Coordinates of C-alpha atoms and ligand atoms in Angstrom, one line a residue:
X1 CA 141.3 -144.5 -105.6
X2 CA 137.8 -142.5 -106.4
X3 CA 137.4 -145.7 -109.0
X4 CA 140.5 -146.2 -110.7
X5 CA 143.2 -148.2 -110.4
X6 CA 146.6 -146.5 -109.3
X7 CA 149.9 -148.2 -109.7
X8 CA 151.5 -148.4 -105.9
X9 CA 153.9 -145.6 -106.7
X10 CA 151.1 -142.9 -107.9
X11 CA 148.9 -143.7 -105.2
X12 CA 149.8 -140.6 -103.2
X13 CA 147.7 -137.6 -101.2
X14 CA 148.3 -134.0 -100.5
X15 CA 150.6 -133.4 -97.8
X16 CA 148.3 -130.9 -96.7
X17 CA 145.2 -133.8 -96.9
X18 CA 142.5 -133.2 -93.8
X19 CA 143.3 -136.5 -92.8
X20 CA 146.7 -136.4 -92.7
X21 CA 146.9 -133.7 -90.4
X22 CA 143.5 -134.6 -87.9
X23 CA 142.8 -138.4 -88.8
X24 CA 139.9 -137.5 -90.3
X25 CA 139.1 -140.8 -92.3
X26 CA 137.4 -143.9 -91.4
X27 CA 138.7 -147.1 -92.4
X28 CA 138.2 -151.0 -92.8
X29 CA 140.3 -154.2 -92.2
X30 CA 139.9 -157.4 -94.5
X31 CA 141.3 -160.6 -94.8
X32 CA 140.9 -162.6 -97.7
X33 CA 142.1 -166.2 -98.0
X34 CA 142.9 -169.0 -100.5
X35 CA 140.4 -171.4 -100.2
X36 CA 139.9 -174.7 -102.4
X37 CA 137.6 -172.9 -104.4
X38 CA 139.7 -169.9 -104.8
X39 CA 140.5 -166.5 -103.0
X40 CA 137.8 -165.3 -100.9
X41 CA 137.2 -162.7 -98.4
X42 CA 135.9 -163.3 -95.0
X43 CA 132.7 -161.2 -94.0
X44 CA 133.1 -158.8 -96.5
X45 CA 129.5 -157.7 -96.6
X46 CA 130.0 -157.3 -92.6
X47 CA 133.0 -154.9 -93.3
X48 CA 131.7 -152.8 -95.6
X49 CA 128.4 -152.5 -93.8
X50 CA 130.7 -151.2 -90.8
X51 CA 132.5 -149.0 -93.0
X52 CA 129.5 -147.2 -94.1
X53 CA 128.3 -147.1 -90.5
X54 CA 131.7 -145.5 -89.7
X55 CA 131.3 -142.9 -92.2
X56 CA 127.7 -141.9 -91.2
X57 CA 128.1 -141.9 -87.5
X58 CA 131.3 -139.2 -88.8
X59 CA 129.0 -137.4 -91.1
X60 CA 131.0 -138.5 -94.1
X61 CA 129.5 -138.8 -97.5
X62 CA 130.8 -141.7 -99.4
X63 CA 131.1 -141.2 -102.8
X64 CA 130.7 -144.7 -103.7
X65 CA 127.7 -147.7 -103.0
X66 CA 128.4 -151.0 -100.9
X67 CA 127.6 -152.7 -104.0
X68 CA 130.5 -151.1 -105.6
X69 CA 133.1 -151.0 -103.1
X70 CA 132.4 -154.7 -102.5
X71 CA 133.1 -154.8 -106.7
X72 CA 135.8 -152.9 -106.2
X73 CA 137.4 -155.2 -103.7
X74 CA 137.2 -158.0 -105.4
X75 CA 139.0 -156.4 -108.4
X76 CA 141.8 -155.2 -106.7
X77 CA 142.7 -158.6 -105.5
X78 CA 142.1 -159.9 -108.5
X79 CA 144.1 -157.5 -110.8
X80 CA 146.9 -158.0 -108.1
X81 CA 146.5 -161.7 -108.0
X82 CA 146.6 -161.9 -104.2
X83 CA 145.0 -164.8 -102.1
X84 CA 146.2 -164.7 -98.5
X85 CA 146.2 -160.7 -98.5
X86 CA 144.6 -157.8 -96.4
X87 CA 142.4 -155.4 -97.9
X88 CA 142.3 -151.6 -96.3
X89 CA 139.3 -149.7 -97.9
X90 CA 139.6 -146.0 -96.3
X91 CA 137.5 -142.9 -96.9
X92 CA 138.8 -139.7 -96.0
X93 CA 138.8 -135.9 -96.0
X94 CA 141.5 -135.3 -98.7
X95 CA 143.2 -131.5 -99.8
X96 CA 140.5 -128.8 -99.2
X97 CA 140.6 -126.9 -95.7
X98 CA 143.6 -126.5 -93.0
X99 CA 140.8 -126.0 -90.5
X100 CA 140.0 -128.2 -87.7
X101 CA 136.1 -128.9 -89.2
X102 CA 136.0 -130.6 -92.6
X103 CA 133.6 -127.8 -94.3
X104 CA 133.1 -128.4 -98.2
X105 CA 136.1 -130.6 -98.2
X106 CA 135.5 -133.8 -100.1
X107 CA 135.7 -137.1 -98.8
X108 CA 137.5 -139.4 -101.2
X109 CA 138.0 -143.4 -101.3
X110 CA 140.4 -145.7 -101.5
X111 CA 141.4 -149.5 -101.2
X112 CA 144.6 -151.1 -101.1
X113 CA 145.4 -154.9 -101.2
X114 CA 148.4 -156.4 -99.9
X115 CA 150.0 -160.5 -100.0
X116 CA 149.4 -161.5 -95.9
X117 CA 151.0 -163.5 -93.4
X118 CA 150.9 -163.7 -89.8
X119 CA 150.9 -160.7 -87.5
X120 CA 151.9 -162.1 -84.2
X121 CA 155.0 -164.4 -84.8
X122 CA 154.5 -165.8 -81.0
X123 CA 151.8 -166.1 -77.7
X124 CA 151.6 -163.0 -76.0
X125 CA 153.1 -161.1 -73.0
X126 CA 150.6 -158.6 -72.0
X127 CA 150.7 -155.4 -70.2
X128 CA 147.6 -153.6 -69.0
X129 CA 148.0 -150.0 -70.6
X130 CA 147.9 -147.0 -68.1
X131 CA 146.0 -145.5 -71.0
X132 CA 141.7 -145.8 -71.4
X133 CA 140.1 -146.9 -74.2
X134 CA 138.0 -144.1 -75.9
X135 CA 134.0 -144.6 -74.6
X136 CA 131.0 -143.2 -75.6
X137 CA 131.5 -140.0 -73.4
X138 CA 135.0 -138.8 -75.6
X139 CA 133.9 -140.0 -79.0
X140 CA 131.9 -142.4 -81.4
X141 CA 132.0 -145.5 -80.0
X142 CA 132.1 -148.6 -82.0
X143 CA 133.2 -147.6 -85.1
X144 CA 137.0 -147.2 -86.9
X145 CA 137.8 -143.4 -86.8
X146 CA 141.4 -143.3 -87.7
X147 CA 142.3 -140.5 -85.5
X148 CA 140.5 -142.4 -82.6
X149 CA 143.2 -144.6 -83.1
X150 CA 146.4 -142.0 -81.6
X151 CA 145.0 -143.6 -77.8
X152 CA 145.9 -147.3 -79.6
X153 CA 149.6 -146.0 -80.7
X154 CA 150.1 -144.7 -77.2
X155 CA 149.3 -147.9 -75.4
X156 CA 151.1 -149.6 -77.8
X157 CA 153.8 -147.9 -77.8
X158 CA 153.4 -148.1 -74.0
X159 CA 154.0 -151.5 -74.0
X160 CA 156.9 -152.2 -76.6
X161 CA 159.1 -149.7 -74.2
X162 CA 158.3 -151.5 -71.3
X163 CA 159.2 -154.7 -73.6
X164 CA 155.4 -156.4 -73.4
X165 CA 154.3 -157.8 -77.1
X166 CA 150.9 -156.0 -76.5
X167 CA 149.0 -153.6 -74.2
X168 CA 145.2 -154.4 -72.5
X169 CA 143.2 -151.7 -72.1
X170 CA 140.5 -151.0 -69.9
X171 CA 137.6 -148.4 -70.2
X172 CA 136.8 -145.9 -68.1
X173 CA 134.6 -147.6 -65.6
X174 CA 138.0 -149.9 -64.7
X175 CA 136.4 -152.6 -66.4
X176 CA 138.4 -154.7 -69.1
X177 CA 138.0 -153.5 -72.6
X178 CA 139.8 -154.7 -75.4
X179 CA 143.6 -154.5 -77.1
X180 CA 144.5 -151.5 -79.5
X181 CA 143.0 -153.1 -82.4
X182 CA 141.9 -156.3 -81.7
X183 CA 139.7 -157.9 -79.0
X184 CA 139.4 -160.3 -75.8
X185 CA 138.8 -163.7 -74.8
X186 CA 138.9 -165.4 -71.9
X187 CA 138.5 -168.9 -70.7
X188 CA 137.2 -169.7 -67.1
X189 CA 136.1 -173.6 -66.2
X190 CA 135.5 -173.9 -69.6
X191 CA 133.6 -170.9 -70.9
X192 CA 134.4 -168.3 -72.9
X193 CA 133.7 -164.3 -71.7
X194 CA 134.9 -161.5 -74.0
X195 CA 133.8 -157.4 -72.6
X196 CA 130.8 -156.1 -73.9
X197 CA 130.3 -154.0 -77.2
X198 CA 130.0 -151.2 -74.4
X199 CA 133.3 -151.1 -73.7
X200 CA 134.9 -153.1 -76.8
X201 CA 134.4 -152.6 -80.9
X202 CA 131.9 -155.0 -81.8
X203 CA 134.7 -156.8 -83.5
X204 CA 134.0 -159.4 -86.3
X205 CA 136.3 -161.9 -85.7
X206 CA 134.9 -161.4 -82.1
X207 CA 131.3 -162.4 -83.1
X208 CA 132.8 -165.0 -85.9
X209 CA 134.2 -166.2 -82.4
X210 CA 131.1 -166.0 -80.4
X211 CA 129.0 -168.1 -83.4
X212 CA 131.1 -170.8 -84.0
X213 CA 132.0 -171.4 -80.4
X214 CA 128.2 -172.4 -79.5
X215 CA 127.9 -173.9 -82.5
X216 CA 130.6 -176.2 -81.1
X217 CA 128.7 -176.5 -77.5
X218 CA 131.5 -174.2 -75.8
X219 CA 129.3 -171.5 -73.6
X220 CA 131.0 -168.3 -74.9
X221 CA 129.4 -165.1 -73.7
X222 CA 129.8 -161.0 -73.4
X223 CA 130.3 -160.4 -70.0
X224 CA 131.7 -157.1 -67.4
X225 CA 135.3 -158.6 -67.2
X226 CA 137.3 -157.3 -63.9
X227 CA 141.1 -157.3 -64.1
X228 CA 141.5 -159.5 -61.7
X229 CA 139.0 -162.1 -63.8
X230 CA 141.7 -161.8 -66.1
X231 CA 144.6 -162.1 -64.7
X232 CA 142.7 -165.2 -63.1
X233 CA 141.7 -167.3 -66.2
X234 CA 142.5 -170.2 -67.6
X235 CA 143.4 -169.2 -71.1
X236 CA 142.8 -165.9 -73.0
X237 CA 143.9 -164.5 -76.0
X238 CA 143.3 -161.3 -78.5
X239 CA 141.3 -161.8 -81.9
X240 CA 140.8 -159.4 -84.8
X241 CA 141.0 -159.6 -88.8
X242 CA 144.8 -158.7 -89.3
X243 CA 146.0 -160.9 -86.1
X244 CA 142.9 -163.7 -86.3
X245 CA 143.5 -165.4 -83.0
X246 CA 146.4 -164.6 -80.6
X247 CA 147.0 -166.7 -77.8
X248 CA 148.0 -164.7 -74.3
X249 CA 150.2 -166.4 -72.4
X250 CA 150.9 -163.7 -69.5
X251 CA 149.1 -160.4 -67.9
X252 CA 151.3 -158.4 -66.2
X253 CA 154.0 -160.8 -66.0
X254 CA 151.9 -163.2 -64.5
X255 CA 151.4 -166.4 -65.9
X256 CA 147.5 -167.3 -68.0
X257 CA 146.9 -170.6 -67.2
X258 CA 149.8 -172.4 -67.3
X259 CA 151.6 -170.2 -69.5
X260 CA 151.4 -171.3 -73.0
X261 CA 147.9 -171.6 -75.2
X262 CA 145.6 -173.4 -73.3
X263 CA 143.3 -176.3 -75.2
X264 CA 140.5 -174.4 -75.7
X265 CA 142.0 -171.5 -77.2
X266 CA 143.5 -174.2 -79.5
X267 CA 140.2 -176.1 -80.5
X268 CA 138.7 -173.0 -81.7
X269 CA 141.7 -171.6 -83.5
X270 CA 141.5 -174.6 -85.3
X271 CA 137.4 -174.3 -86.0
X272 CA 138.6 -170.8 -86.9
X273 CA 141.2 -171.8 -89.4
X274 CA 138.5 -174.3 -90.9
X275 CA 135.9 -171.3 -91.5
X276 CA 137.8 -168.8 -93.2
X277 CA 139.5 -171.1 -95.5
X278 CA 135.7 -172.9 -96.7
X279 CA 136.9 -176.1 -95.5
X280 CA 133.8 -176.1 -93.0
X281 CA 130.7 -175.9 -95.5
X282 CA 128.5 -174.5 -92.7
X283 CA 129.8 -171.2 -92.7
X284 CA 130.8 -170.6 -96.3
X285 CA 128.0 -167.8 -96.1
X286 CA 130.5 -165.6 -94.8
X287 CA 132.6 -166.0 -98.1
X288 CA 132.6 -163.7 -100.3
X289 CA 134.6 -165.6 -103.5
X290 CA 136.7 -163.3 -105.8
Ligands
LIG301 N1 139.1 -153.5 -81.6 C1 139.7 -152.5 -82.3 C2 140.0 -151.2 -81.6 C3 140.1 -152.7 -83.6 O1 140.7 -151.8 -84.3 C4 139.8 -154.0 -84.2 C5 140.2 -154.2 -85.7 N2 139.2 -153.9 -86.5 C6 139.2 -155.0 -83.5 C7 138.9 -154.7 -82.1 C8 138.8 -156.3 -84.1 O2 137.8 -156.2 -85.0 P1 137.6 -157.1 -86.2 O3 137.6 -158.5 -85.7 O4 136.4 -156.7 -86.9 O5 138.8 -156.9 -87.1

């Protein structure tokens, strides 16, 4: 925290912290993995370079360089000896002003690692969420503003009580957009379509997706994806750092394909797999060894 290292227990805030009470931080999601030539992080330049972007397009200072945060990171797995593991760099307003705007209160920094598993346990039953996705006409659009992230819990949410595993959302046009924190893919006659960045957070694991999917001669594309595309494809399934790639297996209780995960969705989980753990030299750009 603010460049030291804070045992779990001490690593505490101010009740009254700016963030706590409007979401005023912005904040990053990493994986890192074990690979055969030790722990690395995937895309962690990418990350940062969004977090900074984040904290700009918020008018945030960060007290801290990309250069150093990327150090940082790679201490703090390293000091807590963690290879699968997700890393959650946040900046945010801390203990300065009860008022709504954040004048003259400081913005500090802090990065947590944790051990990682899996985040979906199974393929997906979807809902489509009566709730909109946030576009460029209600806030900053393409970019991780925690308190932008109240419309995710509420679709969530949403979809647990109605006993979905997760929710769809669509923007404002009608068009689909993206899940709560994670991003689409479908699979029609053997292409691959996932919603614009107008409509969807430009999501890493989306364009990791994107690359490696030409790369293996699969058409994949950003394209305006009606609902009824999607209720209509062949295969489709949510992708993001903490649930990597999640296989949908209904819409609306309607079957995706033929209900389970589909063989294309299943060749590029397996490319995926292959790139983040270095066992695909090509891409071992995107590693950032600890
Ligand atoms: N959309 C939203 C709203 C998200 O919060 C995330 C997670 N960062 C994603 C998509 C997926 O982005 P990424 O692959 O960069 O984790």
């Amino acid at each position: 925290m603010n460049g030291k290292f804070i045992k779990w227990n001490n690593a505490k805030v101010h009740v009254l912290a700016h963030a706590l009470l409007y979401g005023s931080a912005v904040f990053e999601g990493i994986h890192s993995y074990k690979t055969e030539n030790g722990t690395a992080v995937f895309r962690l330049d990418d990350h940062l370079r969004r977090l900074f972007h984040s904290a700009r397009s918020f008018g945030m200072d960060v007290k801290f360089s990309e250069p150093q945060l990327k150090k940082a990171v790679k201490a703090i797995i390293k000091k807590n000896s963690i290879n699968d593991g997700y890393i959650r760099p946040m900046a945010y307003y801390g203990y300065g002003s009860i008022g709504v705007y954040p004048a003259n209160v400081p913005a500090d920094i802090a990065i947590a690692a944790i051990p990682w598993k899996k985040y979906f346990s199974k393929n997906l039953n979807v809902v489509v969420s009566k709730y909109l996705r946030h576009s460029e006409k209600s806030s900053i659009f393409g970019v991780k503003i925690s308190g932008n992230y109240a419309n995710s819990i509420l679709a969530m949410r949403d979809a647990r009580i109605k006993g979905y595993d997760e929710a769809l959302m669509l923007d404002y046009r009608g068009y689909v957009a993206e899940g709560p924190a994670e991003n689409l893919f479908i699979v029609k006659s053997g292409k691959m379509m996932t919603p614009g960045s107008r409509s969807a957070l430009h999501g890493l694991t989306r364009d990791t997706i994107l690359k490696i999917s030409n790369d293996m001669g699969i058409n994949a594309f950003e394209k305006e994806i009606k609902l009824n595309e999607a209720k209509n494809a062949d295969e489709a399934f949510f992708c993001g750092t903490m649930m990597e790639i999640a296989p949908i297996i209904s819409l609306n209780g309607k079957k995706i394909g033929k209900g389970e995960i589909g063989p294309v969705t299943k060749k590029i989980m397996g490319k995926f797999y292959d790139v983040v753990r270095g066992r695909d030299k090509k891409y071992r750009k995107w590693l950032a060894y600890v």
